[in-house]
Amino acid sequence: METRAIIQKKRDGFELSGDELEHMILGYLAGDVPDYQMSAWLMAVLLLGMSEEETHEMTSLMMYSGRVLTPADLPSPSADKHSTGGVGDKVSLALAPLVASAGVCVPMLSGRGLGHTGGTLDKLESVPGLRTDLGIDRFIDQVETVGCCIASQSGEMTPADGAIYALRDVTGTVESLPLIVSSIVGKKVAEGAGAIVYDVKWGGGAFMKDMESAVELATRLVAETERFDRKAMAFVTDMNQPLGMAVGNSLEMIEAIDLLSGDGPDDLREITVLLGAAMLYLAGAVGSLEAGVDTLSVSISAGSARAKLEEMIHAQGGDGGVVYDTTMFPVSSETIDITSEAGGYVHSIDARGLGALVCEMGGGRKTVEDEIDHGVGALLHKKEGDRVAPAEPLATLFVPSGSDGSSLRERVGALLQISSDMPERRPLAPLIVTARGPQKWGGEGPGLP
Ligand code: URA
C-alpha cells in the first residue's frame, strides 16, 4: 500500500477503507509513515472530514494501538466521565469519590493541563505527597480496593493517540470533529468503564465556542461510544465564565473538598451532582437521574463522599488529612485584591482570559516540560449577574512573589465587565444528549431510554 496514494484518495474526497486507515495510523506509530506525510493526511481529514464508518474504524485503531481494559477487568458496576475542558473545571476531583461513595466504581485516567484550561492531575497533585503515575495494574488494584482512582494515562494505552495528538497540535489539525471523536472515545473506551458520561462545554472558555458545535460533538461522542457497547450520555454545559469561584491548582482542590464538605459554589455542585447522577443511572445503580441526585446529595451530607476522597488520597500516597484541614495546601501568601470601579451588575467574566492569566503566573504549562506552581490562582468573589457596589472586591489573585500589582489589577479589571443592567442568565446545563439525540434539560426532565 502506498502512503501517497492514500493521502491523494482522502484529498480527493473518497472514503478510506479500514486497511488504508490502519496503514496510516499504525504505520505512523511504527515510524513507517513520516511526519510530513501524516501531516498532509491529517490536513486532508480536517478539510474533507470522515464518514461515520471511517471515524469508527479510526477510533478502533486508536483504541487497539495499546492495552485495552474492558468492564470485566474492573469491579462492577463502573462509570467514568470526560470533560472537554474548561476554566475552573475541578468536577472530576469531587466526582470520582462522590460516585464511588454511592457504590459505582470510577476508573479515571486523566491528562495534564496544557494552555488555559488546567489539568485534573495537576490539581490533584497539589495534595502533598500524592502520586498519579501509578501504572495500569496498580490503577486497577486501587479501583478494586477503594472504588476510585484518578491516575495519569500511561504510554501503554492508546499510544497512537499520544503520537498523533502531538502532531495535530503543531500542524493546526486539532479542530477536526472526526479526529476529536476518535481521540476521545478511543481513550475513554480503552479505560474500561461500563458507562461514560461526557461533559461537552460550550462558550468562550471552552474548546467549542458555540452551542451548535458542542451539540454536534456531544452527539457524535455518544453515538461512537455506544458502538463499543458502552452506555453513554452527554450534557452540554456552559463555559462562558469559570466554573465555581476558584481557578488554580490548590485553590480548585480546596473548592472540590468544600463541595464534598457540603459547601462550595452552587454551579459547581449542580454540575457535579448532575454528571454523577448520570453515571449512577447509566451504571444501573439508580432508576432515574432524579434518584441519582438524591443519592449523591445524601453522600455529601453524610460525609461519605469526603471520607472516600480521604481514602483515595491516602491510597495514592498523599496525606488524607487535607480533606479536614485545607490549610495544608500550598497557596501563595502574596495576594492582590481586584475591586470594582463602578457599581452595577457583573456582566461577564472572561473565562479564557482568566485561565490564561493563571497559566502565565505559573499555574499551568506553556510547554509540556514546564513546572507547575500549585499555589497561584484567582478566587472570584462575584459571578455573572451578581450585584456589585463601587470599590467592592471582585476577585483575589494569589500571585508569585514580586508580581506587579498595578498591571495585574488593570488586566483582571478588563476581564470582569460591570454593567448597569442585569445580564440575562444562561442555563448551566441546557441540553442532555442521548442516543435519541439532544433534548432540553431542566424543567420536566428528559424521557430517558
Ligand atoms: N481532547 C482529546 O483528548 N482529543 C482531542 O482530539 C481533542 C481534545
Tab-separated table of C-alpha atoms and ligand atoms in Angstrom:
chain	number	residue	atom	x	y	z
A	1	MET	CA	0.000	0.000	0.000
A	2	GLU	CA	1.418	3.368	-0.929
A	3	THR	CA	1.098	6.192	1.626
A	4	ARG	CA	0.984	8.882	-1.081
A	5	ALA	CA	-1.986	7.191	-2.800
A	6	ILE	CA	-3.919	7.131	0.492
A	7	ILE	CA	-3.263	10.853	1.050
A	8	GLN	CA	-4.417	11.584	-2.526
A	9	LYS	CA	-7.561	9.489	-2.088
A	10	LYS	CA	-8.537	11.453	1.038
A	11	ARG	CA	-7.569	14.727	-0.628
A	12	ASP	CA	-9.946	13.896	-3.496
A	13	GLY	CA	-12.834	13.294	-1.092
A	14	PHE	CA	-13.061	9.487	-1.174
A	15	GLU	CA	-13.784	7.273	1.799
A	16	LEU	CA	-10.813	5.257	3.038
A	17	SER	CA	-11.007	1.537	3.796
A	18	GLY	CA	-10.108	0.007	7.146
A	19	ASP	CA	-6.814	-1.279	5.708
A	20	GLU	CA	-5.897	2.174	4.409
A	21	LEU	CA	-6.640	3.761	7.773
A	22	GLU	CA	-4.623	1.056	9.514
A	23	HIS	CA	-1.722	1.759	7.168
A	24	MET	CA	-1.766	5.432	8.237
A	25	ILE	CA	-2.357	5.055	12.000
A	26	LEU	CA	-0.309	2.009	12.863
A	27	GLY	CA	2.272	2.919	10.198
A	28	TYR	CA	2.759	6.310	11.837
A	29	LEU	CA	3.109	4.726	15.272
A	30	ALA	CA	5.698	2.276	13.913
A	31	GLY	CA	7.683	5.091	12.269
A	32	ASP	CA	6.947	3.820	8.721
A	33	VAL	CA	4.803	6.853	7.827
A	34	PRO	CA	6.886	10.018	8.317
A	35	ASP	CA	5.630	13.238	9.987
A	36	TYR	CA	5.349	15.119	6.675
A	37	GLN	CA	3.014	12.554	5.103
A	38	MET	CA	0.958	12.149	8.276
A	39	SER	CA	0.621	15.951	8.493
A	40	ALA	CA	-0.639	16.159	4.899
A	41	TRP	CA	-3.147	13.394	5.578
A	42	LEU	CA	-4.378	15.000	8.809
A	43	MET	CA	-4.922	18.290	6.973
A	44	ALA	CA	-6.908	16.467	4.266
A	45	VAL	CA	-9.051	14.902	7.017
A	46	LEU	CA	-9.536	18.295	8.675
A	47	LEU	CA	-10.682	19.861	5.396
A	48	LEU	CA	-12.778	16.989	3.986
A	49	GLY	CA	-13.974	15.188	7.109
A	50	MET	CA	-14.592	11.484	7.618
A	51	SER	CA	-17.671	9.293	7.230
A	52	GLU	CA	-19.176	7.623	10.297
A	53	GLU	CA	-17.566	4.324	9.260
A	54	GLU	CA	-14.144	5.909	8.844
A	55	THR	CA	-14.484	7.589	12.247
A	56	HIS	CA	-15.442	4.271	13.846
A	57	GLU	CA	-12.520	2.484	12.181
A	58	MET	CA	-10.154	5.251	13.281
A	59	THR	CA	-11.478	5.052	16.879
A	60	SER	CA	-10.872	1.276	16.939
A	61	LEU	CA	-7.342	1.753	15.629
A	62	MET	CA	-6.628	4.360	18.317
A	63	MET	CA	-8.035	2.096	20.984
A	64	TYR	CA	-6.288	-1.122	19.955
A	65	SER	CA	-2.950	0.613	19.392
A	66	GLY	CA	-2.237	-0.175	23.075
A	67	ARG	CA	-3.553	-2.018	26.096
A	68	VAL	CA	-7.340	-2.112	26.327
A	69	LEU	CA	-9.331	-2.661	29.523
A	70	THR	CA	-12.908	-3.894	29.448
A	71	PRO	CA	-15.608	-3.690	32.141
A	72	ALA	CA	-14.704	-7.318	33.008
A	73	ASP	CA	-11.203	-6.166	34.106
A	74	LEU	CA	-12.779	-3.817	36.658
A	75	PRO	CA	-15.127	-4.222	39.580
A	76	SER	CA	-18.742	-3.797	38.551
A	77	PRO	CA	-20.585	-1.536	38.046
A	78	SER	CA	-18.190	1.124	36.771
A	79	ALA	CA	-18.593	4.534	35.172
A	80	ASP	CA	-16.330	7.359	34.062
A	81	LYS	CA	-16.712	10.971	32.971
A	82	HIS	CA	-14.882	13.002	30.351
A	83	SER	CA	-14.962	16.769	30.095
A	84	THR	CA	-13.841	18.631	27.001
A	85	GLY	CA	-12.166	21.066	29.396
A	86	GLY	CA	-12.801	24.473	30.817
A	87	VAL	CA	-11.560	27.097	33.259
A	88	GLY	CA	-12.144	26.253	36.934
A	89	ASP	CA	-13.328	22.756	35.969
A	90	LYS	CA	-12.471	20.782	39.102
A	91	VAL	CA	-15.506	18.482	38.762
A	92	SER	CA	-13.509	15.220	38.410
A	93	LEU	CA	-11.745	15.767	41.753
A	94	ALA	CA	-15.043	15.681	43.629
A	95	LEU	CA	-16.966	13.437	41.236
A	96	ALA	CA	-14.768	10.313	41.394
A	97	PRO	CA	-15.038	9.889	45.202
A	98	LEU	CA	-18.653	11.077	45.191
A	99	VAL	CA	-19.821	8.419	42.721
A	100	ALA	CA	-17.620	5.743	44.347
A	101	SER	CA	-19.197	6.534	47.723
A	102	ALA	CA	-22.555	5.590	46.168
A	103	GLY	CA	-21.258	2.157	45.089
A	104	VAL	CA	-20.251	2.706	41.446
A	105	CYS	CA	-16.517	2.327	40.710
A	106	VAL	CA	-14.763	5.160	38.933
A	107	PRO	CA	-11.626	4.258	36.960
A	108	MET	CA	-10.457	7.701	35.815
A	109	LEU	CA	-7.359	8.199	33.686
A	110	SER	CA	-6.717	11.856	33.163
A	111	GLY	CA	-4.483	14.295	31.351
A	112	ARG	CA	-2.287	17.196	32.361
A	113	GLY	CA	-3.127	20.795	31.621
A	114	LEU	CA	-1.679	22.496	28.596
A	115	GLY	CA	-2.748	26.065	27.870
A	116	HIS	CA	-5.557	27.965	29.573
A	117	THR	CA	-7.714	25.118	30.965
A	118	GLY	CA	-5.521	23.397	33.593
A	119	GLY	CA	-5.488	19.660	34.165
A	120	THR	CA	-7.064	17.342	36.735
A	121	LEU	CA	-3.737	15.661	37.557
A	122	ASP	CA	-2.011	18.982	38.256
A	123	LYS	CA	-4.841	19.975	40.579
A	124	LEU	CA	-4.786	16.628	42.390
A	125	GLU	CA	-1.008	16.770	42.760
A	126	SER	CA	-1.357	19.912	44.880
A	127	VAL	CA	-2.095	17.404	47.695
A	128	PRO	CA	1.249	16.949	49.475
A	129	GLY	CA	2.838	13.579	48.622
A	130	LEU	CA	0.115	12.375	46.227
A	131	ARG	CA	1.174	10.411	43.127
A	132	THR	CA	-0.739	9.927	39.893
A	133	ASP	CA	1.828	7.902	37.868
A	134	LEU	CA	0.627	4.568	39.147
A	135	GLY	CA	0.800	2.247	36.136
A	136	ILE	CA	-2.217	0.279	34.930
A	137	ASP	CA	-2.035	-2.677	37.324
A	138	ARG	CA	-1.853	-0.536	40.454
A	139	PHE	CA	-4.635	1.627	38.978
A	140	ILE	CA	-6.904	-1.436	38.659
A	141	ASP	CA	-5.934	-2.595	42.170
A	142	GLN	CA	-6.927	0.750	43.653
A	143	VAL	CA	-10.266	0.794	41.809
A	144	GLU	CA	-10.899	-2.643	43.359
A	145	THR	CA	-9.917	-1.711	46.905
A	146	VAL	CA	-11.018	1.946	47.153
A	147	GLY	CA	-13.628	2.201	44.414
A	148	CYS	CA	-11.990	5.113	42.586
A	149	CYS	CA	-8.650	6.209	41.263
A	150	ILE	CA	-7.508	9.267	39.319
A	151	ALA	CA	-4.211	8.468	37.603
A	152	SER	CA	-2.202	9.524	34.572
A	153	GLN	CA	-2.687	7.923	31.185
A	154	SER	CA	0.312	5.690	30.758
A	155	GLY	CA	2.056	5.219	27.405
A	156	GLU	CA	0.716	1.645	27.479
A	157	MET	CA	-2.770	2.841	26.480
A	158	THR	CA	-3.761	4.453	23.150
A	159	PRO	CA	-0.158	5.281	22.147
A	160	ALA	CA	-1.372	6.182	18.635
A	161	ASP	CA	-3.469	8.995	20.088
A	162	GLY	CA	-0.489	10.362	22.039
A	163	ALA	CA	1.699	10.449	18.906
A	164	ILE	CA	-0.982	11.814	16.558
A	165	TYR	CA	-2.300	14.417	19.020
A	166	ALA	CA	1.218	15.876	19.389
A	167	LEU	CA	1.437	16.196	15.589
A	168	ARG	CA	-2.084	17.678	15.327
A	169	ASP	CA	-1.115	20.255	17.925
A	170	VAL	CA	1.739	21.633	15.800
A	171	THR	CA	0.058	21.293	12.384
A	172	GLY	CA	-3.201	23.169	13.070
A	173	THR	CA	-5.286	19.988	12.777
A	174	VAL	CA	-6.721	19.666	16.294
A	175	GLU	CA	-10.111	21.164	15.328
A	176	SER	CA	-11.415	18.256	13.256
A	177	LEU	CA	-14.587	16.646	14.583
A	178	PRO	CA	-13.788	13.034	13.495
A	179	LEU	CA	-10.245	13.346	14.840
A	180	ILE	CA	-11.525	14.698	18.166
A	181	VAL	CA	-14.179	11.955	18.415
A	182	SER	CA	-11.732	9.133	17.657
A	183	SER	CA	-9.154	10.572	20.061
A	184	ILE	CA	-11.563	10.984	22.988
A	185	VAL	CA	-13.668	7.842	22.515
A	186	GLY	CA	-10.607	5.671	21.761
A	187	LYS	CA	-9.075	6.723	25.093
A	188	LYS	CA	-12.246	6.505	27.169
A	189	VAL	CA	-13.371	3.107	25.890
A	190	ALA	CA	-9.835	1.689	26.372
A	191	GLU	CA	-10.017	2.701	30.047
A	192	GLY	CA	-12.646	0.022	30.589
A	193	ALA	CA	-15.588	1.729	32.319
A	194	GLY	CA	-19.005	0.270	31.505
A	195	ALA	CA	-20.606	3.701	31.183
A	196	ILE	CA	-19.231	7.052	30.092
A	197	VAL	CA	-20.743	10.488	30.706
A	198	TYR	CA	-19.450	13.370	28.614
A	199	ASP	CA	-19.446	16.993	29.736
A	200	VAL	CA	-19.152	18.959	26.489
A	201	LYS	CA	-18.548	22.581	27.320
A	202	TRP	CA	-19.534	25.465	25.103
A	203	GLY	CA	-18.510	29.128	25.250
A	204	GLY	CA	-15.546	31.483	25.349
A	205	GLY	CA	-13.539	29.389	27.844
A	206	ALA	CA	-14.183	26.099	26.017
A	207	PHE	CA	-12.853	24.180	23.043
A	208	MET	CA	-16.269	24.502	21.339
A	209	LYS	CA	-17.097	28.189	21.070
A	210	ASP	CA	-20.749	27.849	20.065
A	211	MET	CA	-23.599	25.677	21.273
A	212	GLU	CA	-24.202	24.080	17.833
A	213	SER	CA	-20.692	22.636	17.551
A	214	ALA	CA	-20.860	21.436	21.175
A	215	VAL	CA	-24.137	19.616	20.405
A	216	GLU	CA	-22.636	18.034	17.299
A	217	LEU	CA	-19.578	16.843	19.240
A	218	ALA	CA	-21.748	15.528	22.102
A	219	THR	CA	-23.994	13.641	19.657
A	220	ARG	CA	-21.044	12.001	17.910
A	221	LEU	CA	-19.282	11.112	21.176
A	222	VAL	CA	-22.390	9.350	22.474
A	223	ALA	CA	-23.071	7.502	19.192
A	224	GLU	CA	-19.452	6.381	18.772
A	225	THR	CA	-19.157	5.217	22.402
A	226	GLU	CA	-22.327	3.139	22.111
A	227	ARG	CA	-20.881	1.353	19.072
A	228	PHE	CA	-18.381	-0.186	21.501
A	229	ASP	CA	-21.194	-1.499	23.709
A	230	ARG	CA	-20.665	1.035	26.446
A	231	LYS	CA	-23.512	3.119	27.826
A	232	ALA	CA	-23.107	6.819	27.116
A	233	MET	CA	-24.780	10.162	27.680
A	234	ALA	CA	-23.616	13.766	27.340
A	235	PHE	CA	-24.503	17.135	28.784
A	236	VAL	CA	-23.746	20.388	27.027
A	237	THR	CA	-22.692	22.821	29.761
A	238	ASP	CA	-21.835	26.494	29.997
A	239	MET	CA	-18.192	27.600	29.927
A	240	ASN	CA	-18.556	31.300	29.232
A	241	GLN	CA	-17.477	32.112	32.793
A	242	PRO	CA	-15.292	29.939	35.066
A	243	LEU	CA	-16.997	27.050	36.871
A	244	GLY	CA	-17.121	27.758	40.613
A	245	MET	CA	-15.116	30.560	42.200
A	246	ALA	CA	-11.575	29.137	42.161
A	247	VAL	CA	-9.070	28.957	39.298
A	248	GLY	CA	-5.626	27.492	40.064
A	249	ASN	CA	-4.436	24.109	41.292
A	250	SER	CA	-4.530	24.242	45.141
A	251	LEU	CA	-7.496	26.632	45.149
A	252	GLU	CA	-9.508	24.284	42.931
A	253	MET	CA	-8.654	21.242	45.032
A	254	ILE	CA	-9.795	23.152	48.145
A	255	GLU	CA	-13.049	24.084	46.386
A	256	ALA	CA	-13.656	20.424	45.446
A	257	ILE	CA	-13.172	19.482	49.128
A	258	ASP	CA	-15.553	22.289	50.151
A	259	LEU	CA	-18.160	20.772	47.833
A	260	LEU	CA	-17.793	17.332	49.426
A	261	SER	CA	-17.999	19.001	52.847
A	262	GLY	CA	-21.453	20.351	51.990
A	263	ASP	CA	-20.277	23.850	50.973
A	264	GLY	CA	-18.866	25.153	47.734
A	265	PRO	CA	-20.444	27.180	44.951
A	266	ASP	CA	-23.898	26.291	43.618
A	267	ASP	CA	-22.879	25.974	39.954
A	268	LEU	CA	-20.087	23.514	40.772
A	269	ARG	CA	-22.374	21.473	42.977
A	270	GLU	CA	-25.152	21.402	40.356
A	271	ILE	CA	-22.881	20.186	37.539
A	272	THR	CA	-21.006	17.672	39.700
A	273	VAL	CA	-24.164	16.122	41.128
A	274	LEU	CA	-25.839	16.053	37.693
A	275	LEU	CA	-22.914	14.299	35.995
A	276	GLY	CA	-22.614	11.932	38.957
A	277	ALA	CA	-26.328	11.138	38.826
A	278	ALA	CA	-25.959	10.300	35.126
A	279	MET	CA	-23.061	7.949	35.968
A	280	LEU	CA	-25.170	6.172	38.618
A	281	TYR	CA	-28.112	5.954	36.215
A	282	LEU	CA	-26.103	4.545	33.299
A	283	ALA	CA	-24.342	2.084	35.628
A	284	GLY	CA	-27.764	0.807	36.733
A	285	ALA	CA	-27.379	1.884	40.372
A	286	VAL	CA	-30.478	4.136	40.291
A	287	GLY	CA	-33.608	4.203	38.155
A	288	SER	CA	-33.641	7.888	37.250
A	289	LEU	CA	-31.444	10.957	37.238
A	290	GLU	CA	-33.578	12.441	39.997
A	291	ALA	CA	-32.892	9.392	42.210
A	292	GLY	CA	-29.182	9.770	41.420
A	293	VAL	CA	-29.247	13.412	42.514
A	294	ASP	CA	-30.928	12.397	45.797
A	295	THR	CA	-28.443	9.570	46.446
A	296	LEU	CA	-25.438	11.828	45.875
A	297	SER	CA	-26.879	14.646	47.974
A	298	VAL	CA	-27.116	12.175	50.870
A	299	SER	CA	-23.493	11.014	50.258
A	300	ILE	CA	-22.372	14.613	50.597
A	301	SER	CA	-24.437	15.465	53.665
A	302	ALA	CA	-23.496	12.216	55.441
A	303	GLY	CA	-19.773	12.857	54.839
A	304	SER	CA	-19.245	9.562	52.975
A	305	ALA	CA	-18.091	11.274	49.769
A	306	ARG	CA	-15.461	13.280	51.659
A	307	ALA	CA	-14.327	10.140	53.505
A	308	LYS	CA	-13.959	8.398	50.111
A	309	LEU	CA	-11.762	11.254	48.880
A	310	GLU	CA	-9.607	10.885	52.000
A	311	GLU	CA	-9.274	7.154	51.256
A	312	MET	CA	-8.368	7.791	47.610
A	313	ILE	CA	-5.734	10.386	48.528
A	314	HIS	CA	-4.237	8.059	51.138
A	315	ALA	CA	-4.101	5.150	48.639
A	316	GLN	CA	-2.174	7.372	46.221
A	317	GLY	CA	0.452	8.291	48.827
A	318	GLY	CA	-0.983	11.667	49.851
A	319	ASP	CA	-1.912	12.990	53.266
A	320	GLY	CA	-5.651	12.335	53.555
A	321	GLY	CA	-5.851	14.847	56.408
A	322	VAL	CA	-6.121	17.618	53.791
A	323	VAL	CA	-9.826	16.880	53.462
A	324	TYR	CA	-10.316	18.137	57.044
A	325	ASP	CA	-7.595	20.794	57.047
A	326	THR	CA	-7.275	22.660	53.755
A	327	THR	CA	-4.585	24.979	55.191
A	328	MET	CA	-2.202	22.097	54.354
A	329	PHE	CA	-2.383	23.042	50.659
A	330	PRO	CA	0.385	25.204	49.225
A	331	VAL	CA	-1.245	28.577	48.493
A	332	SER	CA	0.714	31.727	47.655
A	333	SER	CA	0.867	34.132	50.603
A	334	GLU	CA	1.137	37.141	48.304
A	335	THR	CA	-2.308	38.379	47.248
A	336	ILE	CA	-3.761	41.198	45.161
A	337	ASP	CA	-7.375	42.288	45.550
A	338	ILE	CA	-9.324	43.374	42.494
A	339	THR	CA	-12.153	45.785	43.297
A	340	SER	CA	-14.950	47.198	41.197
A	341	GLU	CA	-14.585	50.777	39.995
A	342	ALA	CA	-18.302	51.219	39.412
A	343	GLY	CA	-21.494	49.827	40.921
A	344	GLY	CA	-23.923	47.663	38.927
A	345	TYR	CA	-24.014	44.012	37.885
A	346	VAL	CA	-21.213	41.686	36.855
A	347	HIS	CA	-21.980	41.408	33.151
A	348	SER	CA	-19.289	38.932	32.054
A	349	ILE	CA	-16.176	37.171	33.322
A	350	ASP	CA	-13.731	36.235	30.591
A	351	ALA	CA	-13.002	32.593	31.440
A	352	ARG	CA	-10.332	32.125	28.791
A	353	GLY	CA	-8.556	35.346	29.813
A	354	LEU	CA	-8.564	34.379	33.487
A	355	GLY	CA	-7.351	30.842	32.708
A	356	ALA	CA	-4.546	32.234	30.553
A	357	LEU	CA	-3.501	34.639	33.330
A	358	VAL	CA	-3.318	31.866	35.959
A	359	CYS	CA	-1.335	29.762	33.471
A	360	GLU	CA	1.118	32.656	32.892
A	361	MET	CA	1.541	33.152	36.647
A	362	GLY	CA	2.884	29.576	36.740
A	363	GLY	CA	-0.355	27.675	37.430
A	364	GLY	CA	-0.273	25.957	34.016
A	365	ARG	CA	2.134	24.911	31.310
A	366	LYS	CA	3.041	26.599	28.062
A	367	THR	CA	5.155	23.584	27.091
A	368	VAL	CA	4.970	20.019	28.436
A	369	GLU	CA	8.301	20.442	30.263
A	370	ASP	CA	7.158	23.445	32.391
A	371	GLU	CA	6.998	23.028	36.193
A	372	ILE	CA	3.685	23.910	37.850
A	373	ASP	CA	3.259	26.386	40.722
A	374	HIS	CA	0.334	24.875	42.653
A	375	GLY	CA	-0.062	27.918	44.907
A	376	VAL	CA	-1.030	30.623	42.394
A	377	GLY	CA	-4.544	31.328	41.175
A	378	ALA	CA	-7.620	33.501	41.348
A	379	LEU	CA	-10.574	33.401	43.703
A	380	LEU	CA	-13.690	35.128	42.406
A	381	HIS	CA	-15.976	36.859	44.902
A	382	LYS	CA	-18.698	37.537	42.331
A	383	LYS	CA	-20.196	35.669	39.382
A	384	GLU	CA	-22.136	36.879	36.359
A	385	GLY	CA	-25.417	38.511	37.348
A	386	ASP	CA	-24.269	39.375	40.895
A	387	ARG	CA	-24.785	42.929	42.158
A	388	VAL	CA	-21.674	44.880	42.987
A	389	ALA	CA	-21.112	48.194	44.786
A	390	PRO	CA	-18.308	50.646	43.908
A	391	ALA	CA	-14.957	49.514	45.446
A	392	GLU	CA	-16.406	46.103	46.372
A	393	PRO	CA	-13.965	43.135	45.969
A	394	LEU	CA	-14.482	41.195	42.728
A	395	ALA	CA	-11.586	38.758	42.994
A	396	THR	CA	-8.386	37.969	44.881
A	397	LEU	CA	-5.297	36.904	42.983
A	398	PHE	CA	-2.738	34.594	44.617
A	399	VAL	CA	0.432	35.641	42.858
A	400	PRO	CA	4.111	34.702	42.666
A	401	SER	CA	6.270	36.901	44.895
A	402	GLY	CA	7.360	40.170	43.328
A	403	SER	CA	4.359	40.422	40.946
A	404	ASP	CA	3.446	43.820	39.534
A	405	GLY	CA	0.135	44.631	41.284
A	406	SER	CA	-0.929	47.573	39.152
A	407	SER	CA	-0.576	45.812	35.804
A	408	LEU	CA	-2.358	42.709	37.163
A	409	ARG	CA	-5.207	44.882	38.511
A	410	GLU	CA	-5.589	46.538	35.127
A	411	ARG	CA	-5.512	43.221	33.279
A	412	VAL	CA	-8.025	41.451	35.529
A	413	GLY	CA	-10.223	44.541	35.669
A	414	ALA	CA	-10.618	44.258	31.890
A	415	LEU	CA	-11.683	40.595	32.203
A	416	LEU	CA	-14.574	41.404	34.568
A	417	GLN	CA	-17.147	43.622	32.875
A	418	ILE	CA	-19.615	45.601	35.013
A	419	SER	CA	-22.857	46.961	33.542
A	420	SER	CA	-25.821	48.880	34.862
A	421	ASP	CA	-28.305	46.263	33.561
A	422	MET	CA	-28.614	42.775	34.905
A	423	PRO	CA	-27.361	40.334	32.220
A	424	GLU	CA	-29.579	37.503	31.029
A	425	ARG	CA	-28.858	34.269	32.914
A	426	ARG	CA	-27.728	31.319	30.818
A	427	PRO	CA	-28.725	27.797	31.865
A	428	LEU	CA	-25.799	25.867	33.305
A	429	ALA	CA	-26.637	22.584	31.567
A	430	PRO	CA	-29.030	23.482	28.758
A	431	LEU	CA	-29.016	20.150	26.917
A	432	ILE	CA	-28.780	16.436	27.531
A	433	VAL	CA	-27.697	14.211	24.642
A	434	THR	CA	-28.591	10.526	24.488
A	435	ALA	CA	-28.703	8.051	21.590
A	436	ARG	CA	-32.104	9.601	20.800
A	437	GLY	CA	-30.458	12.964	20.176
A	438	PRO	CA	-30.267	16.262	22.059
A	439	GLN	CA	-33.116	17.358	24.317
A	440	LYS	CA	-33.612	20.395	26.502
A	441	TRP	CA	-32.548	19.736	30.068
A	442	GLY	CA	-34.245	21.118	33.149
A	443	GLY	CA	-37.891	21.534	33.989
A	444	GLU	CA	-39.798	18.390	33.090
A	445	GLY	CA	-36.670	16.282	32.622
A	446	PRO	CA	-35.805	14.096	29.673
A	447	GLY	CA	-37.545	10.941	28.528
A	448	LEU	CA	-34.607	8.679	29.185
A	449	PRO	CA	-34.049	5.362	27.388
B	1	URA	N1	-9.177	16.204	23.689
B	1	URA	C1	-8.700	14.989	23.302
B	1	URA	O1	-8.448	14.116	24.111
B	1	URA	N2	-8.501	14.790	21.986
B	1	URA	C2	-8.767	15.705	21.045
B	1	URA	O2	-8.594	15.440	19.882
B	1	URA	C3	-9.249	16.965	21.464
B	1	URA	C4	-9.450	17.186	22.791
